[in-house]
Amino acid sequence: MKWFISQETIRSPFKRILERDCGEKVSLCYQCGKCSAGCPIAFQMDYLPNQVMRMIQLGMEEHVLSSRTIWLCASCLTCSARCPREIDVAEIMDYLRRRAYRKGIIPLEETEIPLFNKIFLRNIELFGRLYEMGLIGMFNLLSGEFFKDISLAPKMFLKGKIGIFPKRPKHMKELRKIFKNSEKLGRVKRSRLLQPRLIFLNVFRKFIGKVERLK
Amino acid sequence: MNKSQIPDHSPQKNSGDRNLKAPIKDFEPKIVGFLCNWCSYAGADLAGTSRIKYPPNIRVIRVPCSGRVNPLFVLNCLMNGVDGVLVSGCHIGDCHYSEGNFYARRRFAILKRLLEYIGIDPRRFQMAWVSAAEGERWAKLVGELVEEIKEAGPNEHFGGNR
Amino acid sequence: MKIGVFTCHCGTNIAATVDVEKVAQAAAEFPGVTFSTAYNYMCSDPGQNIVKKAIKEHALDRVVIASCSPSLHEKTFRKCVEDAGINPYLVEMANIREHCSWVHPEGEQTTAKAIELVRIAVAKVSRDRPLEMTYTPIEKKVLIIGGGIAGIQSAIDIAFANYPAVIVEREPSIGGRMASFDKTFPTLDCAACILTPKMVTVSQSEHVTIHTYSEIEEVTGYVGNFTVKIRKKPRSVDINKCTGCGVCYGKCPVRVPSEFDQGLGKRPAIYIPFPQAVPNVPVIDRESCLWFTEQKCGICQKVCPFGAIDYDMEDEIIEEKFGAIIVATGFQQFDYSVYGEYGYGKFKNVITGLHFERMVNSSGPTGGKIIKPSDGKEAREVVFIQCIGSRDEQKGVPYCSRLCCMYTAKHALLLREHNPDAQAYVFYIDIRAAGKNYEEFVKKVQDEYGAIYLRGRVSRIFEKGDKLIVRGADTLSGAQIEIEADLVVMATGLVAMPDAVSLAQMLHIPYDQNNLFTEAHPKLAPVETITSGIFLTGACQAPKDIPDAVATASAASVKALGLMVQDKLAREPLIARVIPELCSGCRACIEACPFSAIETEEIEDLRLRRKRTVVKVIEGVCTGCGICTTACRMSAIDLEGFSNRQIMEELAVL
Amino acid sequence: MKYAYYPGCSLHSTAKEYDLSTREVANALGIELIEIPDWVCCGATPAHISMHLLSLALPVKNLLLARRIGSYDIATCCAACFSRLKIANKFMRDNPRHRAKVNKILGEEYQGEIKVRHFIDILINDFGMKNLAPRITKPLEGLKVACYYGCLLTRPSDITCLDDLEEPHLMDDLMRVIGAQPVNWPYKVECCGASFSLTKTEIVLKLSNDILQMACDQGAEAIVVACPLCQSNLDLRQPKINKKFKANFKIPIFYFTQLIGLSLGIEPKKLGLKKHIVNPLPLLKEKGLLG
Ligand SMILES: Cc1cc2nc3c(=O)[nH]c(=O)nc-3n(C[C@H](O)[C@H](O)[C@H](O)COP(=O)(O)OP(=O)(O)OC[C@H]3O[C@@H](n4cnc5c(N)ncnc54)[C@H](O)[C@@H]3O)c2cc1C
Ligand SMILES: Cc1cc2nc3c(=O)[nH]c(=O)nc-3n(C[C@H](O)[C@H](O)[C@H](O)COP(=O)(O)OP(=O)(O)OC[C@H]3O[C@@H](n4cnc5c(N)ncnc54)[C@H](O)[C@@H]3O)c2cc1C
Ligand code: SF4
Ligand code: SF4
Ligand code: SF4
Ligand code: SF4
Ligand code: SF4
Ligand code: SF4
Ligand code: SF4
Ligand code: SF4
C-alpha cells in the first residue's frame, strides 16, 4: 500500500496528545526495529510495531487507529523490555486501542478482540468474577462462531474446570459503582455491549467466509 | 551587627534607589549565586550556549573556587535583604583545585545550621554542585531555587533594607 | 576614577532580548562612570578600536565590557586595554550574553538584569588593583600517559623537536589496541606493518624514556612544574640484563588464557604479550606463576642464560618533574554481558570485534581461520550486530561509538577474504561512514564482498544445537528475520577506561557523564583541558579511529611543545597576597592550601621592635584558588582579582 | 507464615488444579493462606486495554478487601493477576493523579502499601529452599522439565521485581530442589498468545506450537508453568495444535505447585493431576514417580 503524507498530517496534534496522555516519548524512537524483531505476533500484523511508532511520529492517526496491529498486540511487553530508547511500546499500543475504542474505529478484520473485551468486562460487571460458560457462550453467539470450541466444553465440564452457574461475590452493588465511577472519571463512554454494528459486522464476515469456503 | 562592623570591606555608599519592595503577590526574589569559575560558572555558560531558559532572578558572582566564598559574603547578602543565596562548585572530587569544594561543603554545612538557628528559612541558603557539562542542570536548579524562594517569601529578617 | 562602559550587541545575540542602548544609558549614570557606549561587535577590531579611542579621548582608567562570558574574551580585552596604556587587570566583564540574553526571554526583566550585571561589574572594577604578570621556569620534559598509537605518535613528535618525553604504559608493552589488529580500515594496511616501525622509532629515540608495566601514582604541581610519582610494577625480569632470547617462556610449564588474544589462545606465566612487543622483555604474571603461588618451579630462573630473572623485584616509585602532560589512555570495549537477550555474554560463539581481530590475524591464535570457539570448526554464517552498547540509553551509552560501523565493514570484508564460502549478515541501524574513503569502503564491502546489510536491531539470540538463532528485523522491508548463525560478532562500542575517573581526579581534569575526558572547548580547543599544561589525545577523550588518534596526538604534542619552547611561563598575577602587618602567624592558611603554596618567614616587626613569624605566598606555586583567604581569621591573606573588597563591593550594589 | 490469598478467576475455573495444588503445598509446608473474602476479578487484559482506570480500580478493590482481614502480604499464583495487582499498586504509590482518582472511585484511601507476592517468591524467599529440601520425600528424579515463565511473571521487570528479565531461574531452582532436572532452553519468556485463546486462536496455536516444539527439541518431557493462561494455551490447545501442525505432542503441562506437591508426597488426585487435558499420569508412571 502506498500513502501520501501531507503536511497537515505531520503537523496534526496526534503525537503531542499521545505523548501527553500516555507519557511515552515516541519522538525518541529512532526506528531501530528491535521491538519488531522480537514481537511474537508480528507475523500476523499489518504493520510492524516500529512502523506504528513511525506513523505516530508522522501524525498518521487514522492509519494507526485503523491498523490491525494495535488489536493483535498481545501485551507481552517483549518490545518494552528491550527498547533501547526505553519507550514502552506496549503501553502505547494500549493507548491506541483505547483511543480507537473511543473513536469507534475498529478494523473489519479485527472485531473479535474488542468484542471479547466488551463481553469480558460485562461479564465481570454482572457476576463479579469471570463466568466462563457465559463468556464463551456469549462470545460465540455474538462473534458468529457458534460452535467454536464446543467440543471442548463437555471435557472441561467433566474435569470440573468450568461451572454451569456463576458464583457471585456478595457486594455486587459496590462493584457496579466501581464500573460507573471509572467510566465517569476516566471520561470513557462505554457504548452499549450489544453494539449492533460490531455484531453485524462480525456475523456478516463469518457468514461471507463460510460461503466463500463452500464455493 | 550592622554593616560597618564588618572589618575592612565596607562598601561604597549604596548607589541605587531600590528601597521600594515589590508586593508579595508578584514577588520576584533577588538571588545571588557564588559560582566557581571552572565548573559551575562554565555550566551556567553552557546553559547559555545551549539556550536553555531559566528565570532571570539570579545574579552571578564569579569566584575562582567555591572554597573562596567567605561565609561573611553570604551573611552580608542576607543582611542586605537578598532573598536567597546559592554557592555552587564542582562536584565533590572534581574540584579544579582538588579540595576547595570539600572546604566549602564543610564550612557551609555549619553556616547553614547557624542560619537556621538564628531563624533564617533554610531555603534561603543553598549549596549545589554543577559541572561544566551540566548546563541543563544549572537551568533546572535556578528554576527550582526561584520557586522555593518565592515560597519562602521576601527576606525581611534584617528589616529588609534593600 | 574614570570608568568606561562598553556594551555589546553581539549582532542579535544580545540585542534580540536585551535593550542594549538602554543598558548603555543606565551605565552612564553609575558612580565613577564617565563614558558609556554600545557597539555591534565589541570583540571585533573596530569594536576594540572604539575602546582604545575612548580610553585616549576620555582619559579612562578602568574599563567594563558588557558582552559575553569572560571565559571567552577576558584575555582579548585585557590585551586591548593594555595596548591603550591601561593595566590589563583594570578591566572587568559583565556577562550579559550567556547569563542573560541567551537564557531569558525578551523583555524588561532581562534588560533590567543586564543593567544590574553591569552595575556589579562597575562596582568590582572600581576596586580593581593594577597587577603585573609573574614568570615561572618550565621543566622541559613531557609526560605521556598511555602508550597506544596516540601516545606513541605524541612521543615521536616531541622527540623530533629534540625535547625529552616519557611514556608511562600500564601493560608490559606499548602498542595499545592497534597492536592486536590484523588490517586497518579503510586502506587495509596491515596493522603491524604500520605500527611496528613507530614502536621501534620511540624505543630507539634518545629523547624517549618508556616505563612499561607502570602507573601514575600521584600528580602535583601546575603547568610547567608538575611533579609526578610513577609506580613501576615488579616485572620480575631485569630489563637491562634480558636480551629477549625467549628461552624462559619456551620452558615455562604454565598455560593461562592470553589477554592479548582475548582468551582465544594461551600464554605462559612468563611471557611477552605479542612478538613485536616493545620492550621485547618478558614479564612474570605473579598470579599464575608457580613460584609465586606455590613456591615451586623456578625453571625460568634456571634456564635464563643472562640471569635476568629476579623474583624479589619490588614496586619501585620514581619521582620526576614535567612541564606538560599528555593523556593518551585510550578506551575499553563495552561489556555486552549486560544484554540478557543476547545471552548475558555466556554463549561461546558470540564474540566481540577484538576477538574477531585476533581470529582473523594470520599470526593469531587460530592462524587466521575464522572459527566457532565452541568446537573449532570454521564459521560460515556470520552475523555482525552493530551499535552494541552504543546509542542505547537503556543498557549502554547514549553516544555513537563512531568507528564500529567501519570496523564491522572491515570484518565483513576480511571474513570473505579468509573464507570465500562464508556469508556476512550485518545488522545496522545507520551506517556512519563519514571519513575519507569510508563510504567507498562500505560500498565495496556490500558490492564486491557480498555482505548482506539488514537494517534493524537484533531482539534476541539463543543457542539451538550448535547454531545460534538470531532474531532480527529488517525495517526497510518491514519483515522479521531469523538467521541460523555459526558465529555472532558484536560491534561493541568504545567506552572509557575503568580507572578514567580516578585518573582524571588525580590530574584535576574534568570528565563527562560517560567518564570520557572533557576537552577545553569542543571546537576551538579539542586537545586541551581546562587545566593548563595537560592535553588529551586519542580515544580517551571520545571514540576515535587511528587517523583521528594520530591527528590529535600531533596536535597535543604541538601544544606541549608550545610550552617547551618558552623560556619561562608567564603566569596570571591572580594569586594570593599576604599583608604581613595583619598576619598573626597562626598558619591556618598553610593548613588550608591544597598546593603547599604558603610558607613562613621571619619579619622584623617595626611596631613590636622584634622578629616575628608571618607567612608568605610562593608565587610560582599558588594557583589562585583563594581557599586560604577563607581560612584566615585576620583577613590578612587576600586574593588578587577576587579580593574581599572587590566582592563586597559587588554585593553592596546588588 | 500467613498470607491473604487471591486466587483469581482462572484458579476457580479452568485452573482449578493450580488452586488445589497451591493450597495443598501451602498446607503441607505450614504456610497459611486466607482467601480474601468476596474477591472480585482483577479485570485482566480486557480492562486495561479498554478502560485504564477500571484496570486500576478492580485490583485495588481486592487489595482493600484484603486489608480488611488484617495486614498480610498478598499471595497470588496467576501471573496475570500478579502483574495487574502489582501495576495497580505501583500507580497507587507513585502516581498521585491516578491515586486520587482511584480512591475517589472506590471511596476509600489507599496508598499502595500492601505487598503483592507471587507464590514462587514466597516459597523461595520466605519459606526458603533450605527448609524445603529436607521435606522432599519423593524427589522427582529423572524428570526432565522445561520451566516456562511466559510474559507476565518477569515483565515489566521494574514492576514485578521477581526474577531475571531475560533468563529467569526461580522455577528452575525450585525444580532442582525437588529433584527434577530443568532443561536449558531458550523459550522461557517467549509469549504463548496469552489472552487470545478465544479470539485469535490461530495465533495461540502457532506460538504454543513453537514453544512445545522447542521444549521437545531440548529434551523436555514436561513443561512447568506458573500461569493459568500459559497452561491452558499449551495443554487445552494441544490436541488442536497436533491437528493443525500435524504434530504429535503429548507433553504434560504442570503447574510448579503440582510437582512440588508430588515431591512432598501428596496424592496425585489432591493435586488435580486428573484435570489435565494431556494426561500426565502415564509419564509419571513411566518415570516411577507415582508409587
Ligand atoms: C575491534 C576494533 C577494530 C578497530 N579497527 C580499526 C581500524 O581498522 N582502523 C582504525 O583506524 N581504527 C580501528 N579501531 C580503532 C582503534 O583501536 C583506535 O583508534 C586506537 O586504538 C586508539 O588509540 P589510543 O592510543 O587512543 O588508545 P589505545 O590503543 O587504547 O591505547 C591506550 C594505551 O594506554 C594504556 N593505558 C590506559 N590507561 C592507562 C593508565 N591509567 N596508565 C598507563 N597506561 C594506560 C593502555 O594500556 C593502552 O596501551 C578499531 C577498534 C576496535 C575496537
Ligand atoms: C553549511 C555548512 C555548515 C557548517 N556548519 C558547521 C558547524 O555548525 N560546526 C562545525 O564544526 N562545522 C561546520 N561546518 C564545517 C566548517 O565549515 C569547516 O569545518 C571549516 O570551515 C573548515 O575550515 P578550513 O579552515 O579548513 O576551511 P575554510 O573555512 O574553507 O577556509 C579556507 C580558507 O582558505 C582560503 N583559500 C582557499 N584556497 C586558497 C588559495 N589557493 N590561496 C589562498 N587562500 C586560499 C579560502 O578563501 C578560505 O578563507 C559547516 C560547513 C558547511 C558547508
Ligand atoms: S525498539 Fe524502541 S527505538 Fe527501536 S524501533 Fe522500537 S520503539 Fe523505536
Ligand atoms: S507487546 Fe505487543 S507489540 Fe510488543 S512485542 Fe508484545 S505483541 Fe508485539
Ligand atoms: S631467558 Fe632471560 S634473557 Fe632470555 S628472554 Fe627470558 S629473561 Fe630475557
Ligand atoms: S617460575 Fe613461574 S614464570 Fe618461571 S617458569 Fe616457573 S611458572 Fe613459569
Ligand atoms: S559507529 Fe555505527 S555501529 Fe558504531 S555506534 Fe555509531 S552507528 Fe552504531
Ligand atoms: S554526506 Fe553529509 S549528509 Fe550525507 S551522510 Fe554524509 S555527512 Fe550526512
Ligand atoms: S590561593 Fe591560597 S590556597 Fe590557593 S594556592 Fe594560592 S596560596 Fe594556596
Ligand atoms: S591564616 Fe592569616 S594570620 Fe594565619 S598565618 Fe595565614 S595569613 Fe597569617
mmCIF file of C-alpha atoms in Angstrom, chain A residues 5-205:
data_model
loop_
_atom_site.group_PDB
_atom_site.id
_atom_site.type_symbol
_atom_site.label_atom_id
_atom_site.label_comp_id
_atom_site.label_asym_id
_atom_site.label_seq_id
_atom_site.Cartn_x
_atom_site.Cartn_y
_atom_site.Cartn_z
ATOM 1 C CA ILE A 5 1.676 12.020 3.805
ATOM 2 C CA SER A 6 0.514 15.566 3.762
ATOM 3 C CA GLN A 7 1.884 18.485 5.693
ATOM 4 C CA GLU A 8 -1.326 18.678 7.674
ATOM 5 C CA THR A 9 -0.815 15.132 8.833
ATOM 6 C CA ILE A 10 2.663 15.899 10.029
ATOM 7 C CA ARG A 11 1.507 18.997 11.847
ATOM 8 C CA SER A 12 -1.512 17.329 13.411
ATOM 9 C CA PRO A 13 -1.500 17.223 17.211
ATOM 10 C CA PHE A 14 -1.767 13.429 17.391
ATOM 11 C CA LYS A 15 1.771 12.753 18.538
ATOM 12 C CA ARG A 16 1.652 15.550 21.063
ATOM 13 C CA ILE A 17 -1.601 14.317 22.540
ATOM 14 C CA LEU A 18 -0.330 10.774 22.695
ATOM 15 C CA GLU A 19 2.886 11.785 24.394
ATOM 16 C CA ARG A 20 0.960 13.845 26.896
ATOM 17 C CA ASP A 21 -1.676 11.256 27.666
ATOM 18 C CA CYS A 22 0.386 8.149 27.893
ATOM 19 C CA GLY A 23 3.643 9.730 28.979
ATOM 20 C CA GLU A 24 5.780 7.908 26.434
ATOM 21 C CA LYS A 25 8.169 9.880 24.246
ATOM 22 C CA VAL A 26 7.512 8.446 20.813
ATOM 23 C CA SER A 27 9.729 11.143 19.340
ATOM 24 C CA LEU A 28 12.699 9.317 20.788
ATOM 25 C CA CYS A 29 12.123 6.256 18.639
ATOM 26 C CA TYR A 30 14.985 6.013 16.157
ATOM 27 C CA GLN A 31 13.476 3.160 14.255
ATOM 28 C CA CYS A 32 15.969 0.561 15.273
ATOM 29 C CA GLY A 33 13.360 -2.135 14.858
ATOM 30 C CA LYS A 34 14.247 -4.083 17.961
ATOM 31 C CA CYS A 35 10.601 -4.056 19.015
ATOM 32 C CA SER A 36 9.549 -5.592 15.730
ATOM 33 C CA ALA A 37 12.375 -8.069 15.741
ATOM 34 C CA GLY A 38 11.159 -9.609 18.955
ATOM 35 C CA CYS A 39 7.409 -9.257 18.607
ATOM 36 C CA PRO A 40 5.806 -12.687 18.728
ATOM 37 C CA ILE A 41 2.671 -11.549 16.936
ATOM 38 C CA ALA A 42 4.390 -9.647 14.138
ATOM 39 C CA PHE A 43 3.689 -12.423 11.650
ATOM 40 C CA GLN A 44 0.008 -11.562 11.814
ATOM 41 C CA MET A 45 0.316 -7.811 11.934
ATOM 42 C CA ASP A 46 -0.249 -5.466 9.053
ATOM 43 C CA TYR A 47 2.370 -3.000 10.331
ATOM 44 C CA LEU A 48 5.323 -3.885 12.492
ATOM 45 C CA PRO A 49 5.473 -2.168 15.865
ATOM 46 C CA ASN A 50 8.316 0.093 14.721
ATOM 47 C CA GLN A 51 6.194 1.170 11.775
ATOM 48 C CA VAL A 52 3.399 2.046 14.156
ATOM 49 C CA MET A 53 5.852 4.203 16.111
ATOM 50 C CA ARG A 54 6.920 5.873 12.889
ATOM 51 C CA MET A 55 3.368 6.549 11.819
ATOM 52 C CA ILE A 56 2.714 8.153 15.187
ATOM 53 C CA GLN A 57 5.768 10.344 14.713
ATOM 54 C CA LEU A 58 4.349 11.476 11.407
ATOM 55 C CA GLY A 59 0.899 12.105 12.858
ATOM 56 C CA MET A 60 -0.841 9.394 10.825
ATOM 57 C CA GLU A 61 -3.629 8.923 13.318
ATOM 58 C CA GLU A 62 -6.166 7.301 11.039
ATOM 59 C CA HIS A 63 -3.741 4.761 9.691
ATOM 60 C CA VAL A 64 -2.601 3.839 13.138
ATOM 61 C CA LEU A 65 -6.011 3.597 14.724
ATOM 62 C CA SER A 66 -7.440 1.526 11.916
ATOM 63 C CA SER A 67 -4.485 -0.852 11.824
ATOM 64 C CA ARG A 68 -4.881 -4.454 12.843
ATOM 65 C CA THR A 69 -1.600 -4.340 14.698
ATOM 66 C CA ILE A 70 -2.949 -2.486 17.687
ATOM 67 C CA TRP A 71 -5.622 -5.116 18.234
ATOM 68 C CA LEU A 72 -3.309 -8.024 17.676
ATOM 69 C CA CYS A 73 -0.685 -6.874 20.157
ATOM 70 C CA ALA A 74 -0.772 -9.379 22.989
ATOM 71 C CA SER A 75 0.670 -7.002 25.594
ATOM 72 C CA CYS A 76 3.542 -9.401 26.099
ATOM 73 C CA LEU A 77 5.904 -6.474 26.792
ATOM 74 C CA THR A 78 8.802 -8.021 24.896
ATOM 75 C CA CYS A 79 9.192 -4.791 22.982
ATOM 76 C CA SER A 80 9.025 -2.543 26.019
ATOM 77 C CA ALA A 81 11.558 -4.629 27.880
ATOM 78 C CA ARG A 82 14.124 -4.325 25.106
ATOM 79 C CA CYS A 83 13.656 -0.917 23.518
ATOM 80 C CA PRO A 84 16.998 0.877 23.704
ATOM 81 C CA ARG A 85 15.249 4.211 23.925
ATOM 82 C CA GLU A 86 13.145 2.990 26.828
ATOM 83 C CA ILE A 87 9.869 3.525 25.051
ATOM 84 C CA ASP A 88 7.040 1.460 26.478
ATOM 85 C CA VAL A 89 5.688 0.287 23.139
ATOM 86 C CA ALA A 90 3.110 -1.976 24.742
ATOM 87 C CA GLU A 91 1.728 0.931 26.714
ATOM 88 C CA ILE A 92 1.406 2.900 23.504
ATOM 89 C CA MET A 93 -0.458 0.006 21.910
ATOM 90 C CA ASP A 94 -2.824 0.042 24.888
ATOM 91 C CA TYR A 95 -3.345 3.713 24.497
ATOM 92 C CA LEU A 96 -4.032 3.379 20.803
ATOM 93 C CA ARG A 97 -6.626 0.695 21.432
ATOM 94 C CA ARG A 98 -8.363 2.831 23.997
ATOM 95 C CA ARG A 99 -8.314 5.750 21.631
ATOM 96 C CA ALA A 100 -9.616 3.660 18.764
ATOM 97 C CA TYR A 101 -12.359 2.419 21.037
ATOM 98 C CA ARG A 102 -13.372 5.897 21.942
ATOM 99 C CA LYS A 103 -13.387 6.967 18.350
ATOM 100 C CA GLY A 104 -15.261 3.869 17.315
ATOM 101 C CA ILE A 105 -12.613 2.877 14.787
ATOM 102 C CA ILE A 106 -12.264 -0.858 14.553
ATOM 103 C CA PRO A 107 -10.881 -2.588 11.508
ATOM 104 C CA LEU A 108 -13.191 -5.021 9.823
ATOM 105 C CA GLU A 109 -10.914 -7.990 10.298
ATOM 106 C CA GLU A 110 -10.298 -7.459 13.965
ATOM 107 C CA THR A 111 -13.693 -7.155 15.517
ATOM 108 C CA GLU A 112 -13.385 -10.196 17.764
ATOM 109 C CA ILE A 113 -10.910 -8.722 20.169
ATOM 110 C CA PRO A 114 -12.865 -5.616 21.062
ATOM 111 C CA LEU A 115 -15.989 -7.689 21.190
ATOM 112 C CA PHE A 116 -14.332 -10.120 23.528
ATOM 113 C CA ASN A 117 -13.113 -7.312 25.754
ATOM 114 C CA LYS A 118 -16.583 -5.924 25.985
ATOM 115 C CA ILE A 119 -18.159 -9.216 26.795
ATOM 116 C CA PHE A 120 -15.470 -9.923 29.337
ATOM 117 C CA LEU A 121 -15.992 -6.668 31.173
ATOM 118 C CA ARG A 122 -19.749 -7.033 31.012
ATOM 119 C CA ASN A 123 -19.327 -10.476 32.408
ATOM 120 C CA ILE A 124 -17.402 -9.176 35.395
ATOM 121 C CA GLU A 125 -19.842 -6.373 35.890
ATOM 122 C CA LEU A 126 -22.675 -8.862 36.081
ATOM 123 C CA PHE A 127 -21.069 -11.646 38.027
ATOM 124 C CA GLY A 128 -18.094 -10.128 39.863
ATOM 125 C CA ARG A 129 -15.894 -12.963 38.782
ATOM 126 C CA LEU A 130 -15.419 -14.446 35.410
ATOM 127 C CA TYR A 131 -18.264 -16.739 34.467
ATOM 128 C CA GLU A 132 -16.531 -18.711 31.769
ATOM 129 C CA MET A 133 -19.545 -20.514 30.472
ATOM 130 C CA GLY A 134 -21.321 -17.230 29.996
ATOM 131 C CA LEU A 135 -18.265 -15.642 28.424
ATOM 132 C CA ILE A 136 -17.668 -18.363 25.898
ATOM 133 C CA GLY A 137 -21.306 -18.744 25.092
ATOM 134 C CA MET A 138 -21.871 -15.075 24.642
ATOM 135 C CA PHE A 139 -18.731 -14.621 22.634
ATOM 136 C CA ASN A 140 -19.523 -17.457 20.275
ATOM 137 C CA LEU A 141 -23.023 -16.194 19.857
ATOM 138 C CA LEU A 142 -22.037 -12.647 19.102
ATOM 139 C CA SER A 143 -18.975 -13.354 17.030
ATOM 140 C CA GLY A 144 -20.864 -15.652 14.761
ATOM 141 C CA GLU A 145 -18.719 -18.681 15.504
ATOM 142 C CA PHE A 146 -21.482 -20.538 17.163
ATOM 143 C CA PHE A 147 -19.787 -23.862 17.539
ATOM 144 C CA LYS A 148 -16.241 -22.809 18.218
ATOM 145 C CA ASP A 149 -14.566 -24.890 20.890
ATOM 146 C CA ILE A 150 -17.838 -26.614 21.529
ATOM 147 C CA SER A 151 -16.100 -29.941 21.544
ATOM 148 C CA LEU A 152 -14.009 -28.819 24.493
ATOM 149 C CA ALA A 153 -16.967 -27.922 26.655
ATOM 150 C CA PRO A 154 -18.067 -31.357 27.873
ATOM 151 C CA LYS A 155 -14.477 -32.324 28.611
ATOM 152 C CA MET A 156 -13.895 -29.192 30.584
ATOM 153 C CA PHE A 157 -17.116 -29.621 32.386
ATOM 154 C CA LEU A 158 -16.395 -33.201 33.316
ATOM 155 C CA LYS A 159 -12.976 -32.224 34.626
ATOM 156 C CA GLY A 160 -14.673 -29.681 36.837
ATOM 157 C CA LYS A 161 -12.959 -26.861 35.036
ATOM 158 C CA ILE A 162 -15.984 -24.825 34.164
ATOM 159 C CA GLY A 163 -19.159 -24.484 36.130
ATOM 160 C CA ILE A 164 -22.616 -24.132 34.644
ATOM 161 C CA PHE A 165 -23.670 -21.455 37.018
ATOM 162 C CA PRO A 166 -21.873 -18.306 38.003
ATOM 163 C CA LYS A 167 -20.592 -17.810 41.530
ATOM 164 C CA ARG A 168 -21.088 -14.278 42.667
ATOM 165 C CA PRO A 169 -19.315 -12.486 45.487
ATOM 166 C CA LYS A 170 -21.505 -10.565 47.905
ATOM 167 C CA HIS A 171 -21.082 -6.910 47.182
ATOM 168 C CA MET A 172 -22.262 -6.665 43.597
ATOM 169 C CA LYS A 173 -23.685 -3.193 44.134
ATOM 170 C CA GLU A 174 -20.325 -1.808 45.104
ATOM 171 C CA LEU A 175 -18.807 -3.385 42.068
ATOM 172 C CA ARG A 176 -21.262 -1.805 39.667
ATOM 173 C CA LYS A 177 -20.486 1.505 41.282
ATOM 174 C CA ILE A 178 -16.826 0.974 40.542
ATOM 175 C CA PHE A 179 -17.634 0.440 36.901
ATOM 176 C CA LYS A 180 -19.836 3.506 36.753
ATOM 177 C CA ASN A 181 -17.347 5.730 38.532
ATOM 178 C CA SER A 182 -14.436 4.578 36.424
ATOM 179 C CA GLU A 183 -16.374 5.459 33.338
ATOM 180 C CA LYS A 184 -17.264 8.831 34.652
ATOM 181 C CA LEU A 185 -13.840 9.769 35.923
ATOM 182 C CA GLY A 186 -11.994 8.266 33.002
ATOM 183 C CA ARG A 187 -14.395 10.011 30.656
ATOM 184 C CA VAL A 188 -14.877 6.877 28.578
ATOM 185 C CA LYS A 189 -18.155 6.230 27.000
ATOM 186 C CA ARG A 190 -18.661 2.537 27.269
ATOM 187 C CA SER A 191 -21.010 2.076 24.434
ATOM 188 C CA ARG A 192 -23.688 -0.490 24.704
ATOM 189 C CA LEU A 193 -22.492 -4.032 24.833
ATOM 190 C CA LEU A 194 -24.653 -5.147 22.026
ATOM 191 C CA GLN A 195 -23.276 -2.568 19.682
ATOM 192 C CA PRO A 196 -25.237 -3.611 16.634
ATOM 193 C CA ARG A 197 -22.597 -2.525 14.159
ATOM 194 C CA LEU A 198 -19.911 -4.679 15.708
ATOM 195 C CA ILE A 199 -22.042 -7.723 15.932
ATOM 196 C CA PHE A 200 -23.436 -7.309 12.497
ATOM 197 C CA LEU A 201 -20.005 -6.912 11.012
ATOM 198 C CA ASN A 202 -18.761 -9.954 12.734
ATOM 199 C CA VAL A 203 -21.552 -12.266 11.888
ATOM 200 C CA PHE A 204 -21.633 -10.981 8.360
ATOM 201 C CA ARG A 205 -17.949 -11.525 7.888
#
